[in-house]
GROMACS .gro file of C-alpha atoms in nm:
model
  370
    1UNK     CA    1   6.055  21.167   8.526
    2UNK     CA    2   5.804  21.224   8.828
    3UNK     CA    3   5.445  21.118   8.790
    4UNK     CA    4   5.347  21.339   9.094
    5UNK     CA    5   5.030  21.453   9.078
    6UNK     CA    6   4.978  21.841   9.158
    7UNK     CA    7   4.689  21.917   9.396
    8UNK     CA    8   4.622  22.274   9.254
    9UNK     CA    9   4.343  22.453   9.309
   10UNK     CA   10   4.092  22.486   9.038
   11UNK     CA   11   4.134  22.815   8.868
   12UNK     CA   12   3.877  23.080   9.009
   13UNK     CA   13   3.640  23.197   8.724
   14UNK     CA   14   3.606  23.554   8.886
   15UNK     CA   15   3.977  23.539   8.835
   16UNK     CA   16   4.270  23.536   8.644
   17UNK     CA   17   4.524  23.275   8.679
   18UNK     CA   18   4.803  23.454   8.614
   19UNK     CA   19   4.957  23.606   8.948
   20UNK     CA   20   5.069  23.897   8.767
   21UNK     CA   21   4.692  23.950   8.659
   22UNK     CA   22   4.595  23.905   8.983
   23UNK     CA   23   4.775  24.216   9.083
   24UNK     CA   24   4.619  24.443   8.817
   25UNK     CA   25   4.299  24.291   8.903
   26UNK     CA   26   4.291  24.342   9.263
   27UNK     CA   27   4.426  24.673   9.152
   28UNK     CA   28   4.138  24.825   8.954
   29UNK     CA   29   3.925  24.775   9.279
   30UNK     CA   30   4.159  24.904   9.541
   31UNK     CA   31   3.901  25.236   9.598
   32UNK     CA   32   3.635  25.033   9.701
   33UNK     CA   33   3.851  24.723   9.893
   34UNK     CA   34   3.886  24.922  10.261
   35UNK     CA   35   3.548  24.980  10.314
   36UNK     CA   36   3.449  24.672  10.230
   37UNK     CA   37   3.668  24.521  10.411
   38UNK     CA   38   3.588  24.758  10.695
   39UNK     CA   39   3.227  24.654  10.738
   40UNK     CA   40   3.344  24.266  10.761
   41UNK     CA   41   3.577  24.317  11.034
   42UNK     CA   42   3.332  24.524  11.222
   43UNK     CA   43   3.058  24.272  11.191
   44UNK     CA   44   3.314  23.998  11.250
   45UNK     CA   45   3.450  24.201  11.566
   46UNK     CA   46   3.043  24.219  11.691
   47UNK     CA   47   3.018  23.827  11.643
   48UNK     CA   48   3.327  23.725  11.825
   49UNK     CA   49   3.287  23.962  12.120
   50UNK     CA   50   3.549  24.167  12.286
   51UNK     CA   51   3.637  23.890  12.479
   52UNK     CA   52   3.819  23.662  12.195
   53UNK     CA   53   3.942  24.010  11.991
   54UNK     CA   54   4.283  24.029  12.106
   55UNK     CA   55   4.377  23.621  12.091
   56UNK     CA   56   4.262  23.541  11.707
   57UNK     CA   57   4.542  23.340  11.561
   58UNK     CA   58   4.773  23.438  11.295
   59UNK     CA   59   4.914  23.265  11.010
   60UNK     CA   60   4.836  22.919  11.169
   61UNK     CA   61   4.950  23.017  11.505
   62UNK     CA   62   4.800  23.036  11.817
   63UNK     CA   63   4.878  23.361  11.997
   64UNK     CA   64   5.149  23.277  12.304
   65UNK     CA   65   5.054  23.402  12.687
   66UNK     CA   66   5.211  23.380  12.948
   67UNK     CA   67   5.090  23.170  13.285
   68UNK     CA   68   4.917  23.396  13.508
   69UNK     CA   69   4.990  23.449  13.892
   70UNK     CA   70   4.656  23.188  13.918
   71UNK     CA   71   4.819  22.926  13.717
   72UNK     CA   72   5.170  22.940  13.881
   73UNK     CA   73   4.998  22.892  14.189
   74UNK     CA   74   4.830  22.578  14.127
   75UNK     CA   75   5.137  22.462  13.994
   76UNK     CA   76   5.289  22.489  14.354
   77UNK     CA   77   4.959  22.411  14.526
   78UNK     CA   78   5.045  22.049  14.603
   79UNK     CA   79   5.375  21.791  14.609
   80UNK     CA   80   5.339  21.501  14.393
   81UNK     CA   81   5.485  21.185  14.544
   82UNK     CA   82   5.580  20.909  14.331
   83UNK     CA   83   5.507  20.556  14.555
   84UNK     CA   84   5.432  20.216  14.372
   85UNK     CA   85   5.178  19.995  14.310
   86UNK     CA   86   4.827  20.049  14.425
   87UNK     CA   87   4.790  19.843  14.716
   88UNK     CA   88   5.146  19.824  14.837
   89UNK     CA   89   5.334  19.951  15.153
   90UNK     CA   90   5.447  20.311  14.990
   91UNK     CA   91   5.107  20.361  14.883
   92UNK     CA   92   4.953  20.311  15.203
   93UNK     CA   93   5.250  20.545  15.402
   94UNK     CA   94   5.205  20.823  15.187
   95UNK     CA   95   4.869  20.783  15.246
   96UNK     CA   96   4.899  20.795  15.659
   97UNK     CA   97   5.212  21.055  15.591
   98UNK     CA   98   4.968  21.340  15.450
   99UNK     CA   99   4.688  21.298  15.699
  100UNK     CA  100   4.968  21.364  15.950
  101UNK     CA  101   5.181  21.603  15.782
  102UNK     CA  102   4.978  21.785  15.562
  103UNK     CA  103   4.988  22.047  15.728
  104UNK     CA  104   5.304  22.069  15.818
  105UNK     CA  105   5.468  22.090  15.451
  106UNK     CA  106   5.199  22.371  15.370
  107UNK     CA  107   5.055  22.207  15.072
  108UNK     CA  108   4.873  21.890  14.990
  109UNK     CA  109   5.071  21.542  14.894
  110UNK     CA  110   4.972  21.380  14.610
  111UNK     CA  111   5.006  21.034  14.536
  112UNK     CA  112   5.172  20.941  14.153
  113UNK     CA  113   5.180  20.593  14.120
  114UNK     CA  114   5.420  20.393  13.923
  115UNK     CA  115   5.539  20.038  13.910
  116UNK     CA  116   5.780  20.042  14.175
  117UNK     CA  117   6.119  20.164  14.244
  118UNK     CA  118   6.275  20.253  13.861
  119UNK     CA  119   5.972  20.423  13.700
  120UNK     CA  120   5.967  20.615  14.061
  121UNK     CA  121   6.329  20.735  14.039
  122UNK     CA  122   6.316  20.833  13.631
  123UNK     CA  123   6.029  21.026  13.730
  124UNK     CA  124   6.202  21.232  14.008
  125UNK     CA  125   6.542  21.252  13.749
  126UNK     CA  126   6.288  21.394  13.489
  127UNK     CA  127   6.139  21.658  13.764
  128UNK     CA  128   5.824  21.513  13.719
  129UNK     CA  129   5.773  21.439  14.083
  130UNK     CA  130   5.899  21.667  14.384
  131UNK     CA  131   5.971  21.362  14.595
  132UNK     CA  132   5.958  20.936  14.532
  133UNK     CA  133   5.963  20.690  14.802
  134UNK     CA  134   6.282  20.468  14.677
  135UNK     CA  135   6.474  20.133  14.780
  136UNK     CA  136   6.841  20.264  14.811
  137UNK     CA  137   6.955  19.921  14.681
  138UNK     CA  138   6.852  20.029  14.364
  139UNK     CA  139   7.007  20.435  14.370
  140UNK     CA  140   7.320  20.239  14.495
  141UNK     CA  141   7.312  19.989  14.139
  142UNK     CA  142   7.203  20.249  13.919
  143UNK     CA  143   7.469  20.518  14.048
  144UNK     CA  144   7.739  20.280  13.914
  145UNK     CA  145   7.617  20.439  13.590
  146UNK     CA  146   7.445  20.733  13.610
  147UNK     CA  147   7.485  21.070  13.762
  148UNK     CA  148   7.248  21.078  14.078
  149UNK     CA  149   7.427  21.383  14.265
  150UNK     CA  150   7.100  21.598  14.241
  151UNK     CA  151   6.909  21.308  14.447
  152UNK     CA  152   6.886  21.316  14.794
  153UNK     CA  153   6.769  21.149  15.117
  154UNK     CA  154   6.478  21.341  15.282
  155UNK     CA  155   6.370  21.106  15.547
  156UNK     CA  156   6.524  20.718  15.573
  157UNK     CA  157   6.238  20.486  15.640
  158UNK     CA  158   6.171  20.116  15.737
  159UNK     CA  159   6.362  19.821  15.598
  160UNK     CA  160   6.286  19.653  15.292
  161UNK     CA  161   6.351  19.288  15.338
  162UNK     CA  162   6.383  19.076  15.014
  163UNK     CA  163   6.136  18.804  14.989
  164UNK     CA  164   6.211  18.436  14.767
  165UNK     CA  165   5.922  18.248  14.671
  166UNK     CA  166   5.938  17.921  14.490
  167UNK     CA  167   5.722  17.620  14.478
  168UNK     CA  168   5.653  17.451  14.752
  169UNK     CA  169   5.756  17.104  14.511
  170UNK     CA  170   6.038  16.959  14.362
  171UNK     CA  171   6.136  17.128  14.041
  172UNK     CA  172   6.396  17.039  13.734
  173UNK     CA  173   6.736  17.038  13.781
  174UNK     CA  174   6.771  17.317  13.582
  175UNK     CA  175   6.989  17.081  13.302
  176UNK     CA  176   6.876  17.009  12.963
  177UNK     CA  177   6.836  16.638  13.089
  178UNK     CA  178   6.564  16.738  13.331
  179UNK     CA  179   6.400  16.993  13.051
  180UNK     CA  180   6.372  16.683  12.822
  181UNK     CA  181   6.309  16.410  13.058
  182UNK     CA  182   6.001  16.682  13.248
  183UNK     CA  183   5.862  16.753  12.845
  184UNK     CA  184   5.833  16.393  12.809
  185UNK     CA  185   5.657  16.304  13.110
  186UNK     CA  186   5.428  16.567  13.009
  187UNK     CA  187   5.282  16.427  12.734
  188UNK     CA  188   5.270  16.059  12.856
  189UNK     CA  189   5.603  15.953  12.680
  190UNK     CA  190   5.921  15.803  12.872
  191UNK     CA  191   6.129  16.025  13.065
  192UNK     CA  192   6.276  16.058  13.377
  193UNK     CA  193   6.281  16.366  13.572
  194UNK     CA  194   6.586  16.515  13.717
  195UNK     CA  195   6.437  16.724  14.012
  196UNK     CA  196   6.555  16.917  14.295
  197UNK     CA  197   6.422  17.060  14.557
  198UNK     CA  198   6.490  17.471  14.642
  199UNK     CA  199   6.552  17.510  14.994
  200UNK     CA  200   6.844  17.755  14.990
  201UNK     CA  201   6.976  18.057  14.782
  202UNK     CA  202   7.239  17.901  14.634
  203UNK     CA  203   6.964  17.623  14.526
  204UNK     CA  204   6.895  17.907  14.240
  205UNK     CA  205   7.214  17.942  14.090
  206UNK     CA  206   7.148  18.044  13.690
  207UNK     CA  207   6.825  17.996  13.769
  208UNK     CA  208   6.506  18.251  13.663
  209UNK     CA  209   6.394  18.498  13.866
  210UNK     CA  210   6.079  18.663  13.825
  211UNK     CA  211   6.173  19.058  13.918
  212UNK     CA  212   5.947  19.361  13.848
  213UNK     CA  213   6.001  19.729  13.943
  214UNK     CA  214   6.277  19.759  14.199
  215UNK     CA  215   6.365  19.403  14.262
  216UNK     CA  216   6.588  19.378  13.881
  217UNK     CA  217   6.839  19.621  13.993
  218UNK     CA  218   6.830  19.412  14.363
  219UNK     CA  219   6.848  19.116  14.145
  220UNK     CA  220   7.155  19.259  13.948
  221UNK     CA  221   7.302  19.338  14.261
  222UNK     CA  222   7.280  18.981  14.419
  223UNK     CA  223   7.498  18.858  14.086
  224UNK     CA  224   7.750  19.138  14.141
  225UNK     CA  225   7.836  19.040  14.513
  226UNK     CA  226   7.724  18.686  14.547
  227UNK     CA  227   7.801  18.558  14.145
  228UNK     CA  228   7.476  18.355  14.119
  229UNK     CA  229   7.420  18.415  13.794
  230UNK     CA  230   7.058  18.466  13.815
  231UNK     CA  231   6.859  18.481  13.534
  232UNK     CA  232   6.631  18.800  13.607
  233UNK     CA  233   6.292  18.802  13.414
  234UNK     CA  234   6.129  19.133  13.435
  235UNK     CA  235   5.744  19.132  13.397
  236UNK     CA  236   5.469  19.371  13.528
  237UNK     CA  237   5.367  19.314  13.880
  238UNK     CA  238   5.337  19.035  14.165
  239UNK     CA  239   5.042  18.853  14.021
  240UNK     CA  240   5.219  18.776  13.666
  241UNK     CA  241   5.455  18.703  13.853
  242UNK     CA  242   5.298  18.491  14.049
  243UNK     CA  243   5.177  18.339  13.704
  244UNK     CA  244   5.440  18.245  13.584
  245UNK     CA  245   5.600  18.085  13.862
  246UNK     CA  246   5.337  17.834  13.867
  247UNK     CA  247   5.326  17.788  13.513
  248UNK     CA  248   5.715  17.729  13.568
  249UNK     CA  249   5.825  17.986  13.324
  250UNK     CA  250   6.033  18.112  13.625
  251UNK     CA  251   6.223  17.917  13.905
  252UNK     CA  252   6.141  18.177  14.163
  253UNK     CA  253   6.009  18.499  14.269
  254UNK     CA  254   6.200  18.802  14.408
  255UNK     CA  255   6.017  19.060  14.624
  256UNK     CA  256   6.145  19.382  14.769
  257UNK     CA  257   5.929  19.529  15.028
  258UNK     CA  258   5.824  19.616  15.417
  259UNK     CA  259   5.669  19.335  15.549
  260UNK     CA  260   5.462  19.174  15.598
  261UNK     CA  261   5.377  19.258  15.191
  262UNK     CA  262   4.982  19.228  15.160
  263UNK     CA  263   4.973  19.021  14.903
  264UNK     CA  264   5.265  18.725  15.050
  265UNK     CA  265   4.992  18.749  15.338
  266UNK     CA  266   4.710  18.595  15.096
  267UNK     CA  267   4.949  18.295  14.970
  268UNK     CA  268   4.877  17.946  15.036
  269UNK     CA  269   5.195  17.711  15.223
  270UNK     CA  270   5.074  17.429  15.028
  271UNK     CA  271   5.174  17.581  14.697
  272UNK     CA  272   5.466  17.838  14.786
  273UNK     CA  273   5.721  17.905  15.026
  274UNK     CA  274   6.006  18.146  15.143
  275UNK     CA  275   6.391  18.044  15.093
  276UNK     CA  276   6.597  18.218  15.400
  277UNK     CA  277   6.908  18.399  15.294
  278UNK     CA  278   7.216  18.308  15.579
  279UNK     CA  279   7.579  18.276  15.583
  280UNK     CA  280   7.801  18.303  15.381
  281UNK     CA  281   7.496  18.552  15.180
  282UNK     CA  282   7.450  18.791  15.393
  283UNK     CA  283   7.807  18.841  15.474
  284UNK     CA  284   7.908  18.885  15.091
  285UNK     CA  285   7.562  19.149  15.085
  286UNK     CA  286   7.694  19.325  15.395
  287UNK     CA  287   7.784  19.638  15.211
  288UNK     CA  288   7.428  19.701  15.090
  289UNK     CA  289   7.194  19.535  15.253
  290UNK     CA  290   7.120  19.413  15.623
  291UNK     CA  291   7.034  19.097  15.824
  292UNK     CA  292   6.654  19.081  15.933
  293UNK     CA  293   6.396  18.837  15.989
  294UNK     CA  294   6.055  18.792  15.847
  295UNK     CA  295   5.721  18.633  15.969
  296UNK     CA  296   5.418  18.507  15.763
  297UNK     CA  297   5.172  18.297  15.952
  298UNK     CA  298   4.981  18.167  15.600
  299UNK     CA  299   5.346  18.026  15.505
  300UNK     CA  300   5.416  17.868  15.872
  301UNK     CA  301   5.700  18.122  15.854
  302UNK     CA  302   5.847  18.263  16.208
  303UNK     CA  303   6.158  18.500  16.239
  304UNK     CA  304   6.295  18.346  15.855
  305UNK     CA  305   6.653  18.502  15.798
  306UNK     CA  306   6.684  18.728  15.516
  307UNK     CA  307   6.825  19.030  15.424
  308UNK     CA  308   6.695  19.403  15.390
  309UNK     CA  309   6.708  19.755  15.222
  310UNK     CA  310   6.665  20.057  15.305
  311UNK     CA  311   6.358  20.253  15.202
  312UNK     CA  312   6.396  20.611  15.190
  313UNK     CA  313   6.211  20.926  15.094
  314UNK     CA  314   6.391  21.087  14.799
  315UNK     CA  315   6.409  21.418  14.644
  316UNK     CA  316   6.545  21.676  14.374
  317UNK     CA  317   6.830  21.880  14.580
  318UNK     CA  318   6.736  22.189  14.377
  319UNK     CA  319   6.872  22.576  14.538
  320UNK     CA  320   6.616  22.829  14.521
  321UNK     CA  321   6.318  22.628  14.446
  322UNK     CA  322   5.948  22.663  14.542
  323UNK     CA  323   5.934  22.315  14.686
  324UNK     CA  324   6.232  22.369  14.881
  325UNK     CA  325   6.046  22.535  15.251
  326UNK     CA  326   5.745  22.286  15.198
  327UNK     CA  327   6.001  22.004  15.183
  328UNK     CA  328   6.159  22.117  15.481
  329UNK     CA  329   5.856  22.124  15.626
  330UNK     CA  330   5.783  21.786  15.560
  331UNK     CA  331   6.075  21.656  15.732
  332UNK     CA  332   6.053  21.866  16.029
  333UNK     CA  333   5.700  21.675  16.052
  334UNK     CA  334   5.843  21.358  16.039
  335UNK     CA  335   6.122  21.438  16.291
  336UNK     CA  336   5.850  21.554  16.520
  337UNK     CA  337   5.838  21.288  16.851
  338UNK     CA  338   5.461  21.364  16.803
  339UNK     CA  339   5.399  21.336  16.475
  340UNK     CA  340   5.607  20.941  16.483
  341UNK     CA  341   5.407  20.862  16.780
  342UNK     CA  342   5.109  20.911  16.542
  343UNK     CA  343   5.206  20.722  16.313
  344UNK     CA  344   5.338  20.447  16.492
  345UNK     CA  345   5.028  20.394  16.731
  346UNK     CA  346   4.729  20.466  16.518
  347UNK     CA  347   4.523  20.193  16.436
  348UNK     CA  348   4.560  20.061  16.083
  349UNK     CA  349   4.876  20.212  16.002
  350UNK     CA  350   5.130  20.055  15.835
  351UNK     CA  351   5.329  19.823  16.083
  352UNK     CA  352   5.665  19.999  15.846
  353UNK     CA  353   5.619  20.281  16.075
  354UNK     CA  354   5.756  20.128  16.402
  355UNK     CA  355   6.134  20.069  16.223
  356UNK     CA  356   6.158  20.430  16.097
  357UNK     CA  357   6.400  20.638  16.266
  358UNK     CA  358   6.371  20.978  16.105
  359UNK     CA  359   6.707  21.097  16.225
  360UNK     CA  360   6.901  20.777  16.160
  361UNK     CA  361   7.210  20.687  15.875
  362UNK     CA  362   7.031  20.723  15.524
  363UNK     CA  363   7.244  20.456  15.315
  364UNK     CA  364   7.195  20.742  15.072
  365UNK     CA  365   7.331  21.149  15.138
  366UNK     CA  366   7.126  21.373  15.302
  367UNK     CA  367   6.894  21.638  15.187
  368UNK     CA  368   7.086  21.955  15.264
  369UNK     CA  369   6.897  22.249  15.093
  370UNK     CA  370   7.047  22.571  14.998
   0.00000   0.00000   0.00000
């Protein structure tokens, strides 16, 4: 038996309760219901104004109307760009890229940020973006299993190189000896440390990896070619990563970017340093990724070997849409000898610019609109 309470109303003592009643009640005053009801819509029609008396609601329902000619075109009054992380290199090119080619692609370009490369790319999938700047390493991984054939290479840009940071100290060996023997040197108790010192990439073999945005599809790719086995540990951004390396929750810390990154620039050489990536690495990464060098004065790093990605500016290959002629437009800007020579040689522009070649092999398909 239910013990539901019923939330009736009270019973109205003007009226009867019985619906049937109700009828014949409401009946034996139906001469003098319409003009009543007459003067309250009139006075209610003199309060609202003429202004609000076609869009009253309805049974609980706002009215529907369609966008007007005003609103469609501030919906196609600017392209949103997804880049990164405040601070970081596609932040700052986006940046450089509209005060250049603004005017070029007809409409404004506004900057969506995101936490890197993923987030970016769901957001151009989802159409919530009309373009993304995008490591290809990670449309390559992802391709394996999704459908990507509506993405496509507007402009290729500058090389990403991948950046390894450990500790600039011995750490443990990685084996549950070393765990034990480092926990009980920690609290003052006999143990011996097994320690070992990372100097190479194959020193972090099944070892954790601190990866955010881009880098865990980079890192997924390293174990696919190379078969590391690293242990990938995703968290929000450089400085937690950062964080926990020193805490030693994590061996190391992977980095995809253009260099020099801003923030490997503010590191210390007594507490960090960069692990090169040679032979036989880069050979087993040749069909992705490329050899390059890096240099970071703070680390005492000159010309260090590593590999790179390519960058590229990505977008929706859609026929017939609005974005399509400001999007060509873009590009045409960034083909422009004039508009490169901008932004290679103006002052405080991203160094990125001087390795982007416009016109050069995307590692992804080409923007071909229709």
């Amino acid at each position: 038996m239910s013990h539901h309470r019923s939330h009736t109303r009270p019973p109205d003592p003007q009226g009867p309760q019985d619906p049937r009643q109700g009828l014949r009640h409401g009946a034996r005053h139906v001469g003098t219901l319409p003009v009543a009801l007459a003067g309250v819509l009139a006075l209610a029609a003199s309060l609202a104004g003429p202004a609000h008396a076609q869009s009253t609601p309805t049974d609980g329902f706002a009215a529907f109307e369609a966008p007007s000619p005003a609103q469609d075109r501030r919906r196609a009054s600017t392209l949103l760009v997804a880049t990164g992380l405040a601070g970081g290199t596609y932040s700052a090119m986006l940046r450089e890229l509209s005060e250049v080619c603004s005017g070029s692609s007809q409409v404004p370009l506004t900057e969506q940020r995101s936490s890197g490369t993923e987030e970016s790319l769901d957001s151009l999938l989802a159409n919530e973006v009309s373009a993304a700047f995008l490591q290809a390493d990670v449309l390559l991984a992802r391709a394996q299993n999704e459908k990507l054939d509506a993405i496509r290479t507007l402009a290729p840009l500058h090389p990403e190189p991948l950046h390894l940071l450990v500790l600039d100290r011995p750490v443990s060996d990685g084996s549950w000896l070393g765990h034990l023997g480092a926990g009980l040197s920690r609290f003052g108790l006999w143990g011996r440390q097994r320690l070992v010192d990372l100097r190479r990439l194959d020193d972090l073999r099944g070892r954790r990896v601190a990866v955010w945005g881009g880098a865990r599809s980079t890192a997924e790719l390293l174990n696919a070619k190379t078969g590391l086995k690293l242990q990938p540990v995703l968290l929000d951004d450089a400085d937690s990563a950062l964080a926990a390396l020193q805490a030693r929750q994590v061996d190391a810390v992977l980095a995809v970017g253009g260099a020099p990154l801003p923030w490997v620039r503010k590191l210390d050489r007594r507490v960090v340093r960069l692990l090169p990536i040679t032979e036989p690495w880069v050979g087993l990464l040749g069909s992705v990724y490329t050899p390059t060098r890096v240099s970071y004065a703070n680390l005492d790093v000159r010309g260090l070997p590593t590999v790179a990605t390519q960058a590229v500016l990505a977008v929706r290959n859609v026929p017939g849409s609005w974005t399509t002629g400001h999007l060509v437009g873009l590009r045409d800007c960034l083909r422009s000898p004039r508009s490169m020579a901008t932004l290679r040689g103006t002052t405080g522009y991203h160094v990125a610019w001087s390795d982007v070649d416009p016109v050069g092999k995307p590692q992804w398909p080409w923007f071909a609109p229709r």
